[in-house]
């Protein structure tokens, strides 16, 4: 199988030969979905963070009382 290489102007620059064992495969929709999902998930990684109570600006008030509400304590 011959693959055409295209330069930045969209013109055919050269041709590269590739093995049919690598590119002559049946379409696997499940595999393509896994690859696209993993790519998009990795793009989101590390972009969000939860603020703790100490990082919230001007928030020194206790959110609720420690006893009597039935909720867990807040650090």
CSV table of C-alpha atoms in Angstrom, one decimal:
chain,number,residue,atom,x,y,z
A,1,UNK,CA,0.0,0.0,0.0
A,2,UNK,CA,1.3,3.4,-0.9
A,3,UNK,CA,0.6,6.4,1.3
A,4,UNK,CA,0.8,10.0,0.0
A,5,UNK,CA,2.5,12.6,2.1
A,6,UNK,CA,1.0,16.1,1.9
A,7,UNK,CA,3.0,19.2,2.7
A,8,UNK,CA,1.6,22.3,4.5
A,9,UNK,CA,0.3,23.8,1.3
A,10,UNK,CA,-1.8,20.7,0.5
A,11,UNK,CA,0.3,19.5,-2.4
A,12,UNK,CA,1.5,15.9,-2.7
A,13,UNK,CA,5.1,15.9,-1.5
A,14,UNK,CA,6.1,12.2,-1.8
A,15,UNK,CA,4.9,8.6,-1.4
A,16,UNK,CA,5.7,6.2,1.3
A,17,UNK,CA,5.1,2.4,1.1
A,18,UNK,CA,3.4,0.8,4.1
A,19,UNK,CA,2.8,-2.9,4.8
A,20,UNK,CA,-0.7,-4.2,4.2
A,21,UNK,CA,-0.6,-6.2,7.5
A,22,UNK,CA,-0.7,-2.9,9.3
A,23,UNK,CA,-3.3,-0.9,7.4
A,24,UNK,CA,-5.5,-3.5,5.6
A,25,UNK,CA,-7.8,-4.2,8.6
A,26,UNK,CA,-11.5,-4.3,9.1
A,27,UNK,CA,-13.2,-1.3,10.7
A,28,UNK,CA,-13.6,-1.8,14.5
A,29,UNK,CA,-16.1,0.7,15.8
A,30,UNK,CA,-15.7,-0.3,19.4
A,31,UNK,CA,-11.9,0.2,19.3
A,32,UNK,CA,-12.3,3.6,17.6
A,33,UNK,CA,-14.7,4.7,20.3
A,34,UNK,CA,-12.3,3.6,23.1
A,35,UNK,CA,-9.5,5.5,21.5
A,36,UNK,CA,-11.5,8.7,21.0
A,37,UNK,CA,-12.9,8.5,24.5
A,38,UNK,CA,-9.5,8.0,26.1
A,39,UNK,CA,-8.1,10.9,24.0
A,40,UNK,CA,-10.8,13.3,25.2
A,41,UNK,CA,-10.5,12.1,28.8
A,42,UNK,CA,-6.8,12.8,28.8
A,43,UNK,CA,-7.4,16.3,27.5
A,44,UNK,CA,-9.5,17.0,30.5
A,45,UNK,CA,-7.1,15.6,33.0
A,46,UNK,CA,-5.8,18.0,35.7
A,47,UNK,CA,-7.7,21.0,34.6
A,48,UNK,CA,-10.2,21.3,37.6
A,49,UNK,CA,-9.7,21.2,41.3
A,50,UNK,CA,-12.0,21.4,44.3
A,51,UNK,CA,-11.5,24.2,46.7
A,52,UNK,CA,-11.2,23.3,50.3
A,53,UNK,CA,-12.7,25.3,53.1
A,54,UNK,CA,-9.4,27.3,53.6
A,55,UNK,CA,-9.1,28.2,49.9
A,56,UNK,CA,-12.5,29.9,49.6
A,57,UNK,CA,-12.1,33.6,49.8
A,58,UNK,CA,-13.4,35.3,53.0
A,59,UNK,CA,-15.0,32.2,54.3
A,60,UNK,CA,-14.1,31.7,58.0
A,61,UNK,CA,-17.6,31.0,59.2
A,62,UNK,CA,-18.4,27.4,60.2
A,63,UNK,CA,-20.9,26.0,57.6
A,64,UNK,CA,-23.2,24.4,60.2
A,65,UNK,CA,-23.1,23.6,63.9
A,66,UNK,CA,-21.0,20.7,65.0
A,67,UNK,CA,-23.7,18.9,67.0
A,68,UNK,CA,-27.4,18.3,66.5
A,69,UNK,CA,-27.7,18.4,62.7
A,70,UNK,CA,-27.0,14.7,62.0
A,71,UNK,CA,-24.3,15.7,59.5
A,72,UNK,CA,-20.6,14.9,59.7
A,73,UNK,CA,-18.1,17.3,61.0
A,74,UNK,CA,-16.4,19.7,58.6
A,75,UNK,CA,-12.6,20.0,58.9
